Short mmCIF file of C-alpha atoms and ligand atoms in Angstrom, two decimals:
data_model
loop_
_atom_site.label_atom_id
_atom_site.label_comp_id
_atom_site.label_asym_id
_atom_site.label_seq_id
_atom_site.Cartn_x
_atom_site.Cartn_y
_atom_site.Cartn_z
CA UNK Q 1 -0.12 -0.13 -0.07
CA UNK Q 2 1.41 3.39 -0.62
CA UNK Q 3 2.54 5.66 2.03
CA UNK Q 4 2.83 9.15 2.34
CA UNK Q 5 4.44 10.92 5.07
CA UNK Q 6 3.70 14.44 6.73
CA UNK Q 7 5.88 16.48 9.10
CA UNK Q 8 4.60 17.48 12.38
CA UNK Q 9 6.59 19.23 15.10
CA UNK Q 10 4.74 18.68 18.47
CA UNK Q 11 5.18 21.50 21.04
CA UNK Q 12 4.45 20.62 24.65
CA UNK Q 13 4.72 17.41 24.17
CA UNK Q 14 5.94 16.51 27.62
CA UNK Q 15 2.97 18.10 29.41
CA UNK Q 16 -0.39 16.27 30.04
CA UNK Q 17 -2.33 17.26 27.04
CA UNK Q 18 0.52 16.91 24.78
CA UNK Q 19 2.02 13.36 25.96
CA UNK Q 20 -1.38 11.34 26.53
CA UNK Q 21 -3.91 12.77 24.36
CA UNK Q 22 -2.28 14.02 21.47
CA UNK Q 23 0.95 11.69 20.97
CA UNK Q 24 -0.12 8.41 22.56
CA UNK Q 25 -3.71 8.19 22.19
CA UNK Q 26 -3.84 10.45 18.41
CA UNK Q 27 -0.55 10.64 16.57
CA UNK Q 28 0.87 7.48 17.81
CA UNK Q 29 -2.43 5.44 17.90
CA UNK Q 30 -2.55 6.48 14.09
CA UNK Q 31 0.52 5.06 13.58
CA UNK Q 32 -0.29 1.80 14.99
CA UNK Q 33 -3.51 1.49 12.95
CA UNK Q 34 -0.61 2.06 9.93
CA UNK Q 35 -1.26 5.38 9.06
CA UNK Q 36 -4.36 7.23 8.15
CA UNK Q 37 -6.18 5.78 5.26
CA UNK Q 38 -6.69 8.48 2.38
CA UNK Q 39 -9.19 8.54 -0.14
CA UNK Q 40 -6.61 7.41 -3.15
CA UNK Q 41 -6.15 4.46 -1.30
CA UNK Q 42 -2.61 5.74 0.58
CA UNK Q 43 -1.79 5.78 3.81
CA UNK Q 44 -0.92 9.04 5.54
CA UNK Q 45 2.37 8.32 8.23
CA UNK Q 46 2.56 11.07 10.69
CA UNK Q 47 6.81 11.60 11.15
CA UNK Q 48 6.97 13.41 14.60
CA UNK Q 49 9.72 15.75 15.68
CA UNK Q 50 9.12 16.15 19.69
CA UNK Q 51 10.12 19.96 20.66
CA UNK Q 52 10.73 21.27 23.99
CA UNK Q 53 12.82 22.55 26.56
CA UNK Q 54 14.01 19.76 28.40
CA UNK Q 55 16.21 17.50 26.51
CA UNK Q 56 16.31 14.93 29.19
CA UNK Q 57 12.48 14.76 29.10
CA UNK Q 58 12.11 14.72 25.52
CA UNK Q 59 14.83 11.93 25.01
CA UNK Q 60 12.98 9.82 27.60
CA UNK Q 61 9.44 9.77 25.56
CA UNK Q 62 11.39 9.60 22.53
CA UNK Q 63 12.74 6.41 23.56
CA UNK Q 64 9.90 5.00 25.44
CA UNK Q 65 8.00 5.31 22.05
CA UNK Q 66 10.63 4.08 19.31
CA UNK Q 67 10.72 8.03 18.48
CA UNK Q 68 14.40 9.62 17.21
CA UNK Q 69 13.21 12.95 16.10
CA UNK Q 70 13.28 15.39 19.32
CA UNK Q 71 14.85 19.13 19.75
CA UNK Q 72 15.21 21.84 21.89
CA UNK Q 73 15.22 24.56 19.33
CA UNK Q 74 11.89 25.25 17.58
CA UNK Q 75 13.38 27.56 15.16
CA UNK Q 76 15.69 24.94 13.93
CA UNK Q 77 12.74 22.74 13.73
CA UNK Q 78 10.51 25.00 12.13
CA UNK Q 79 13.01 25.82 9.60
CA UNK Q 80 13.02 22.10 8.23
CA UNK Q 81 11.56 21.73 4.91
CA UNK Q 82 10.32 18.42 5.85
CA UNK Q 83 7.94 19.78 8.92
CA UNK Q 84 4.68 20.84 7.42
CA UNK Q 85 2.63 21.12 10.54
CA UNK Q 86 3.44 22.55 13.85
CA UNK Q 87 1.21 21.42 16.98
CA UNK Q 88 0.99 23.51 20.05
CA UNK Q 89 0.18 22.00 23.80
CA UNK Q 90 2.56 24.13 25.71
CA UNK Q 91 1.28 26.15 28.82
CA UNK Q 92 -1.04 28.95 27.25
CA UNK Q 93 1.26 31.60 28.22
CA UNK Q 94 3.73 30.19 25.92
CA UNK Q 95 1.33 29.68 22.87
CA UNK Q 96 1.50 33.04 21.07
CA UNK Q 97 4.94 33.26 20.34
CA UNK Q 98 5.36 29.52 19.15
CA UNK Q 99 2.35 29.97 16.86
CA UNK Q 100 3.45 33.40 15.48
CA UNK Q 101 7.12 31.48 14.65
CA UNK Q 102 5.38 28.74 13.53
CA UNK Q 103 2.96 30.85 10.68
CA UNK Q 104 6.00 32.79 10.00
CA UNK Q 105 7.97 29.80 8.97
CA UNK Q 106 4.97 28.57 6.48
CA UNK Q 107 3.69 25.99 8.90
CA UNK Q 108 0.26 24.85 9.21
CA UNK Q 109 -0.94 24.82 12.46
CA UNK Q 110 -2.82 22.92 14.73
CA UNK Q 111 -3.43 23.75 18.55
CA UNK Q 112 -4.90 23.03 21.87
CA UNK Q 113 -6.96 25.98 23.16
CA UNK Q 114 -7.34 28.53 24.35
CA UNK Q 115 -5.01 29.84 21.05
CA UNK Q 116 -4.08 32.72 23.09
CA UNK Q 117 -3.92 34.77 26.21
CA UNK Q 118 -6.52 37.72 24.86
CA UNK Q 119 -8.93 38.43 21.89
CA UNK Q 120 -6.36 40.84 20.14
CA UNK Q 121 -3.39 38.10 19.71
CA UNK Q 122 -6.16 35.54 19.05
CA UNK Q 123 -7.76 37.36 15.95
CA UNK Q 124 -4.07 38.60 14.83
CA UNK Q 125 -2.69 35.11 14.94
CA UNK Q 126 -6.06 34.19 12.77
CA UNK Q 127 -5.46 36.55 10.30
CA UNK Q 128 -1.96 36.02 9.97
CA UNK Q 129 -2.39 32.14 9.21
CA UNK Q 130 -5.05 32.97 6.62
CA UNK Q 131 -3.26 35.92 4.99
CA UNK Q 132 -0.05 33.36 4.64
CA UNK Q 133 -2.81 30.60 3.06
CA UNK Q 134 -2.07 28.36 6.10
CA UNK Q 135 -4.55 25.26 6.72
CA UNK Q 136 -5.47 26.15 11.00
CA UNK Q 137 -7.28 24.26 13.46
CA UNK Q 138 -7.86 24.33 17.54
CA UNK Q 139 -8.65 21.49 19.26
CA UNK Q 140 -12.27 21.21 20.23
CA UNK Q 141 -12.24 17.58 21.90
CA UNK Q 142 -15.60 17.87 24.03
CA UNK Q 143 -17.70 17.94 20.67
CA UNK Q 144 -16.44 14.22 19.93
CA UNK Q 145 -17.67 13.14 23.78
CA UNK Q 146 -20.10 10.48 22.95
CA UNK Q 147 -22.50 12.06 25.29
CA UNK Q 148 -22.56 15.12 23.30
CA UNK Q 149 -22.25 13.36 20.23
CA UNK Q 150 -25.65 12.08 21.11
CA UNK Q 151 -26.88 15.09 22.32
CA UNK Q 152 -26.08 16.65 18.99
CA UNK Q 153 -27.98 14.05 17.26
CA UNK Q 154 -31.00 14.39 19.06
CA UNK Q 155 -30.96 18.14 18.51
CA UNK Q 156 -30.20 17.62 14.76
CA UNK Q 157 -33.08 14.68 14.34
CA UNK Q 158 -35.43 17.12 16.25
CA UNK Q 159 -36.17 15.01 19.24
CA UNK Q 160 -36.91 17.96 21.00
CA UNK Q 161 -39.29 19.75 19.42
CA UNK Q 162 -38.77 23.67 20.25
CA UNK Q 163 -36.07 23.71 22.87
CA UNK Q 164 -36.66 25.60 25.88
CA UNK Q 165 -33.74 25.47 28.41
CA UNK Q 166 -30.21 23.78 28.21
CA UNK Q 167 -27.77 23.64 31.20
CA UNK Q 168 -24.30 22.45 31.77
CA UNK Q 169 -23.00 21.13 34.89
CA UNK Q 170 -19.22 21.08 35.20
CA UNK Q 171 -17.39 20.05 38.50
CA UNK Q 172 -15.30 17.97 40.48
CA UNK Q 173 -12.80 18.30 42.73
CA UNK Q 174 -9.23 19.18 42.50
CA UNK Q 175 -6.60 18.47 45.40
CA UNK Q 176 -4.90 21.15 46.98
CA UNK Q 177 -1.79 19.68 46.55
CA UNK Q 178 -0.96 19.33 50.30
CA UNK Q 179 -2.52 16.14 51.89
CA UNK Q 180 -3.09 14.49 48.19
CA UNK Q 181 -1.12 15.63 45.18
CA UNK Q 182 -3.27 17.97 42.92
CA UNK Q 183 -4.22 16.02 39.69
CA UNK Q 184 -3.89 19.59 37.62
CA UNK Q 185 -0.80 21.60 37.08
CA UNK Q 186 -0.43 24.37 39.61
CA UNK Q 187 -0.10 27.31 36.45
CA UNK Q 188 -3.73 26.63 36.30
CA UNK Q 189 -4.38 28.45 39.44
CA UNK Q 190 -1.71 31.29 38.82
CA UNK Q 191 -3.30 34.01 37.00
CA UNK Q 192 0.50 35.10 35.88
CA UNK Q 193 0.57 32.07 34.30
CA UNK Q 194 -2.35 31.98 31.87
CA UNK Q 195 -4.39 30.07 34.55
CA UNK Q 196 -8.10 30.30 35.63
CA UNK Q 197 -11.42 28.51 34.87
CA UNK Q 198 -12.72 30.89 32.39
CA UNK Q 199 -9.78 31.14 30.25
CA UNK Q 200 -9.82 27.35 30.30
CA UNK Q 201 -13.46 26.61 30.17
CA UNK Q 202 -15.38 29.18 28.37
CA UNK Q 203 -13.76 28.26 25.35
CA UNK Q 204 -14.86 24.91 25.21
CA UNK Q 205 -18.40 25.84 26.15
CA UNK Q 206 -18.50 28.34 23.26
CA UNK Q 207 -17.79 25.74 20.50
CA UNK Q 208 -19.95 23.06 22.54
CA UNK Q 209 -22.87 25.75 22.32
CA UNK Q 210 -21.97 27.22 18.92
CA UNK Q 211 -22.19 24.02 17.15
CA UNK Q 212 -24.59 22.34 18.89
CA UNK Q 213 -27.35 25.06 19.82
CA UNK Q 214 -26.48 27.96 18.00
CA UNK Q 215 -24.60 31.47 18.60
CA UNK Q 216 -23.74 32.87 21.86
CA UNK Q 217 -24.86 36.29 21.86
CA UNK Q 218 -24.47 37.69 25.17
CA UNK Q 219 -22.66 36.50 28.63
CA UNK Q 220 -23.13 37.04 32.27
CA UNK Q 221 -20.88 35.49 34.70
CA UNK Q 222 -20.05 35.04 38.22
CA UNK Q 223 -16.27 34.13 38.87
CA UNK Q 224 -14.58 33.47 42.09
CA UNK Q 225 -11.60 31.99 43.83
CA UNK Q 226 -13.28 29.17 46.18
CA UNK Q 227 -9.60 27.75 47.26
CA UNK Q 228 -7.00 30.24 48.07
CA UNK Q 229 -4.30 28.32 48.82
CA UNK Q 230 -2.78 25.48 47.25
CA UNK Q 231 0.38 23.31 46.71
CA UNK Q 232 2.37 23.33 43.63
CA UNK Q 233 4.20 20.29 42.26
CA UNK Q 234 7.30 20.90 44.65
CA UNK Q 235 4.96 20.60 47.63
CA UNK Q 236 5.62 24.24 48.62
CA UNK Q 237 2.16 26.42 49.03
CA UNK Q 238 1.18 29.30 46.84
CA UNK Q 239 -1.38 31.91 46.53
CA UNK Q 240 -4.41 30.79 43.95
CA UNK Q 241 -4.38 34.11 42.13
CA UNK Q 242 -6.60 32.64 39.07
CA UNK Q 243 -10.46 31.90 39.55
CA UNK Q 244 -11.14 28.32 40.14
CA UNK Q 245 -14.96 28.45 39.56
CA UNK Q 246 -17.28 30.29 37.13
CA UNK Q 247 -21.05 30.36 36.88
CA UNK Q 248 -22.22 31.50 33.71
CA UNK Q 249 -24.90 32.49 31.79
CA UNK Q 250 -24.68 32.07 27.96
CA UNK Q 251 -27.78 33.81 25.74
CA UNK Q 252 -27.81 32.33 22.32
CA UNK Q 253 -29.66 33.30 19.27
CA UNK Q 254 -33.35 32.04 19.84
CA UNK Q 255 -33.58 33.04 22.94
CA UNK Q 256 -32.63 29.99 25.43
CA UNK Q 257 -29.85 31.05 27.98
CA UNK Q 258 -27.88 28.23 29.35
CA UNK Q 259 -26.57 28.46 32.62
CA UNK Q 260 -23.44 26.40 32.98
CA UNK Q 261 -21.34 26.29 35.99
CA UNK Q 262 -17.56 25.15 35.53
CA UNK Q 263 -15.88 24.52 39.26
CA UNK Q 264 -13.31 22.25 40.21
CA UNK Q 265 -14.05 23.26 43.68
CA UNK Q 266 -16.74 20.87 44.01
CA UNK Q 267 -16.11 18.14 47.13
CA UNK Q 268 -17.55 14.69 46.14
CA UNK Q 269 -18.15 12.82 43.00
CA UNK Q 270 -21.26 13.77 41.07
CA UNK Q 271 -22.65 11.59 38.62
CA UNK Q 272 -20.72 12.86 35.67
CA UNK Q 273 -18.07 15.54 35.69
CA UNK Q 274 -20.08 17.20 32.96
CA UNK Q 275 -23.76 16.79 32.60
CA UNK Q 276 -25.91 18.72 30.13
CA UNK Q 277 -29.65 18.61 30.50
CA UNK Q 278 -31.82 20.08 28.13
CA UNK Q 279 -35.54 20.43 27.82
CA UNK Q 280 -37.59 21.10 24.82
CA UNK Q 281 -41.51 21.18 24.16
CA UNK Q 282 -41.47 17.12 23.23
CA UNK Q 283 -39.15 15.78 25.61
CA UNK Q 284 -36.22 16.25 27.67
CA UNK Q 285 -32.66 14.71 27.95
CA UNK Q 286 -29.57 14.33 29.88
CA UNK Q 287 -26.07 14.25 28.19
CA UNK Q 288 -23.05 12.92 30.29
CA UNK Q 289 -19.59 11.98 29.12
CA UNK Q 290 -20.33 8.88 27.46
CA UNK Q 291 -23.96 8.34 28.23
CA UNK Q 292 -27.34 10.34 26.96
CA UNK Q 293 -30.54 9.35 28.43
CA UNK Q 294 -34.21 10.93 27.09
CA UNK Q 295 -37.70 11.08 28.19
CA UNK Q 296 -40.55 12.05 25.76
CA UNK Q 297 -43.36 14.06 27.23
CA UNK Q 298 -45.49 10.97 26.02
CA UNK Q 299 -43.48 8.93 28.66
CA UNK Q 300 -43.37 11.29 31.15
CA UNK Q 301 -45.30 10.27 34.71
CA UNK Q 302 -47.25 12.31 35.77
CA UNK Q 303 -45.49 14.38 38.56
CA UNK Q 304 -47.13 15.20 41.70
CA UNK Q 305 -45.72 17.57 44.54
CA UNK Q 306 -46.01 16.25 47.61
CA UNK Q 307 -42.93 16.16 49.97
CA UNK Q 308 -44.99 14.74 52.93
CA UNK Q 309 -45.06 11.30 51.30
CA UNK Q 310 -42.20 9.38 49.86
CA UNK Q 311 -41.59 9.22 46.49
CA UNK Q 312 -42.63 5.52 44.99
CA UNK Q 313 -41.75 6.06 41.56
CA UNK Q 314 -38.08 5.35 40.28
CA UNK Q 315 -38.04 8.19 37.86
CA UNK Q 316 -34.10 7.75 36.81
CA UNK Q 317 -34.84 4.21 35.69
CA UNK Q 318 -37.80 5.35 33.40
CA UNK Q 319 -35.63 7.19 31.51
CA UNK Q 320 -34.41 5.77 27.77
CA UNK Q 321 -30.66 5.49 27.23
CA UNK Q 322 -30.05 6.89 23.44
CA UNK Q 323 -27.85 4.14 21.89
CA UNK Q 324 -24.57 4.52 20.91
CA UNK Q 325 -25.35 3.34 17.04
CA UNK Q 326 -21.58 3.96 15.97
CA UNK Q 327 -18.11 3.38 17.43
CA UNK Q 328 -16.76 6.42 19.26
CA UNK Q 329 -13.01 7.02 18.97
CA UNK Q 330 -10.66 9.17 21.12
CA UNK Q 331 -11.94 12.84 20.44
CA UNK Q 332 -8.69 13.51 20.35
CA UNK Q 333 -7.66 11.37 17.75
CA UNK Q 334 -10.83 11.40 15.72
CA UNK Q 335 -9.78 15.68 15.73
CA UNK Q 336 -6.20 14.81 14.44
CA UNK Q 337 -7.69 12.68 11.54
CA UNK Q 338 -10.20 15.57 10.39
CA UNK Q 339 -7.36 17.87 10.42
CA UNK Q 340 -4.81 15.72 8.53
CA UNK Q 341 -7.29 15.06 6.17
CA UNK Q 342 -7.77 18.78 5.70
CA UNK Q 343 -4.85 19.68 5.03
CA UNK Q 344 -3.73 16.55 2.77
CA UNK Q 345 -6.99 16.15 0.87
CA UNK Q 346 -8.28 19.83 1.24
CA UNK Q 347 -11.51 18.53 3.57
CA UNK Q 348 -13.54 21.01 4.62
CA UNK Q 349 -12.82 21.69 8.42
CA UNK Q 350 -14.77 24.54 10.62
CA UNK Q 351 -12.54 24.25 13.81
CA UNK Q 352 -10.04 27.03 12.77
CA UNK Q 353 -8.23 30.04 14.50
CA UNK Q 354 -11.32 31.82 14.03
CA UNK Q 355 -13.41 29.76 16.16
CA UNK Q 356 -10.48 29.30 18.42
CA UNK Q 357 -10.59 32.93 19.04
CA UNK Q 358 -14.53 33.04 19.23
CA UNK Q 359 -13.79 30.93 22.47
CA UNK Q 360 -10.81 33.16 23.66
CA UNK Q 361 -13.52 36.30 23.06
CA UNK Q 362 -16.11 34.72 25.18
CA UNK Q 363 -13.78 33.97 27.96
CA UNK Q 364 -12.27 37.64 27.98
CA UNK Q 365 -16.23 38.77 27.76
CA UNK Q 366 -16.79 36.65 30.62
CA UNK Q 367 -14.37 38.01 32.70
CA UNK Q 368 -15.47 41.56 31.91
CA UNK Q 369 -18.87 40.62 32.93
CA UNK Q 370 -17.73 39.17 36.09
CA UNK Q 371 -15.45 42.85 37.21
CA UNK Q 372 -18.44 44.84 36.00
CA UNK Q 373 -21.18 42.88 37.29
CA UNK Q 374 -23.35 42.97 33.86
CA UNK Q 375 -24.28 41.03 31.13
CA UNK Q 376 -22.33 41.88 28.01
CA UNK Q 377 -23.06 41.19 24.16
CA UNK Q 378 -21.04 39.30 22.37
CA UNK Q 379 -20.11 41.21 19.03
CA UNK Q 380 -19.29 39.28 15.78
CA UNK Q 381 -15.55 38.74 14.97
N1 NAD J 1 -8.65 20.20 25.57
C1 NAD J 1 -8.57 20.17 26.82
O1 NAD J 1 -9.35 19.56 26.76
C2 NAD J 1 -7.69 20.75 27.89
C3 NAD J 1 -7.60 19.94 28.60
C4 NAD J 1 -6.52 20.35 29.68
C5 NAD J 1 -5.56 21.68 29.25
N2 NAD J 1 -5.57 21.77 27.68
C6 NAD J 1 -4.88 22.95 27.25
O2 NAD J 1 -3.45 22.38 26.86
C7 NAD J 1 -2.40 23.31 27.22
C8 NAD J 1 -1.74 22.44 28.29
O3 NAD J 1 -1.98 21.97 29.61
P1 NAD J 1 -1.19 20.91 30.53
O4 NAD J 1 -2.65 20.72 31.42
O5 NAD J 1 -0.97 19.77 29.46
O6 NAD J 1 -0.41 21.78 30.98
P2 NAD J 1 1.11 20.94 31.35
O7 NAD J 1 1.43 21.77 32.55
O8 NAD J 1 0.89 19.10 31.47
O9 NAD J 1 2.19 20.83 30.30
C9 NAD J 1 2.28 22.01 29.72
C10 NAD J 1 3.69 21.80 28.73
O10 NAD J 1 4.21 23.07 28.18
C11 NAD J 1 5.62 23.09 28.27
N3 NAD J 1 6.24 24.76 28.80
C12 NAD J 1 6.79 25.12 27.85
N4 NAD J 1 6.71 26.44 28.47
C13 NAD J 1 6.60 26.52 29.51
C14 NAD J 1 6.56 27.43 30.77
N5 NAD J 1 7.55 28.64 30.56
N6 NAD J 1 6.48 26.87 31.86
C15 NAD J 1 5.55 25.77 32.10
N7 NAD J 1 5.37 24.92 30.86
C16 NAD J 1 5.92 25.05 29.93
C17 NAD J 1 5.70 22.13 29.60
O11 NAD J 1 7.11 21.87 29.41
C18 NAD J 1 4.81 21.06 29.03
O12 NAD J 1 5.28 20.30 27.96
C19 NAD J 1 -2.88 24.41 28.14
O13 NAD J 1 -3.18 25.70 27.15
C20 NAD J 1 -4.35 23.92 28.21
O14 NAD J 1 -4.96 25.02 28.18
C21 NAD J 1 -6.61 21.47 26.77
#
């Protein structure tokens, strides 16, 4: 079988997302499958060049996976003609600089979100990449969660009738780091290092809402820091200067205004780390990470409000499970495959830097709303 190669430089590959989701679960998984099948019958083989700061860490990762191409020199890596794509999963604060370098070097861009720390930079990156005639994409992995894919299917299939309400509950507990290690890096909790749950999660909510339900027209947010002191990777105490919880209302075209809570300061384990309930004139649904349950109005039991009596019906068990009907691959890998097809076969791809910029815009306006205590309209970019 014919094999074509594509050179991809990977920045931030020693980090949580860069290593686990993008290198191991996506690009190495594509190689393990023999490459990505293309329309002409050939296979696309990603040749990977790891770039980063620590020679020792890069060498260790490369050796662990039988890779030989790694460097601590981003400029030299980007100057190589065999590299066609630059991917970035570094800490957010380092992203803009690296993406600018990659665009200057004429490389297609694929990047983690948020694409930049502020809207002006995000828009500038999108303009520069367009101006240079480059292909570009941003990670929007939540769209590929099986639960949200099923929710999207319900919307597109007309299950809800007229949608009345949507909500989002994203919450779990990130340990402080003293009596149990924290499960997220400490920079997430320092504003000066690009941390904060609004800049982290509002870009996700933006593309989920925009792509499944419609344009986000306005935002109102209450933003706070629930846990003021945390302990970093070295066990040293630090002040959490970034927000760790955001309670937002996102007004959509058509009038629905989903409240979405985002917090990593919720002790206990909820049913799902992310739950999205939706209600329409015809029925209701609750989507989680993998599953989605529905109840049509015709199968809705007659509710009677009476707290004096115990509830005799097990309401939860009466909901119907939405079937898979397809195989769900790792979402990061699925999106990598779409992006690679976009680059080599010119397949359409809507999740570009402009979509990434709209996510940054929503985060910026969400923070402004919290600061000023008011609802903020979201202008078209
Ligand atoms: N799509 C998602 O669901 C998702 C989830 C988590 C994080 N992210 C995004 O991925 C990016 C990386 O997050 P992570 O959780 O993997 O972080 P991480 O701290 O685990 O990894 C950060 C990477 O950046 C590198 N880096 C470069 N310059 C650095 C500097 N000056 N200081 C510290 N590290 C530096 C590190 O070496 C490492 O490779 C962030 O932009 C974050 O917003 C996306």
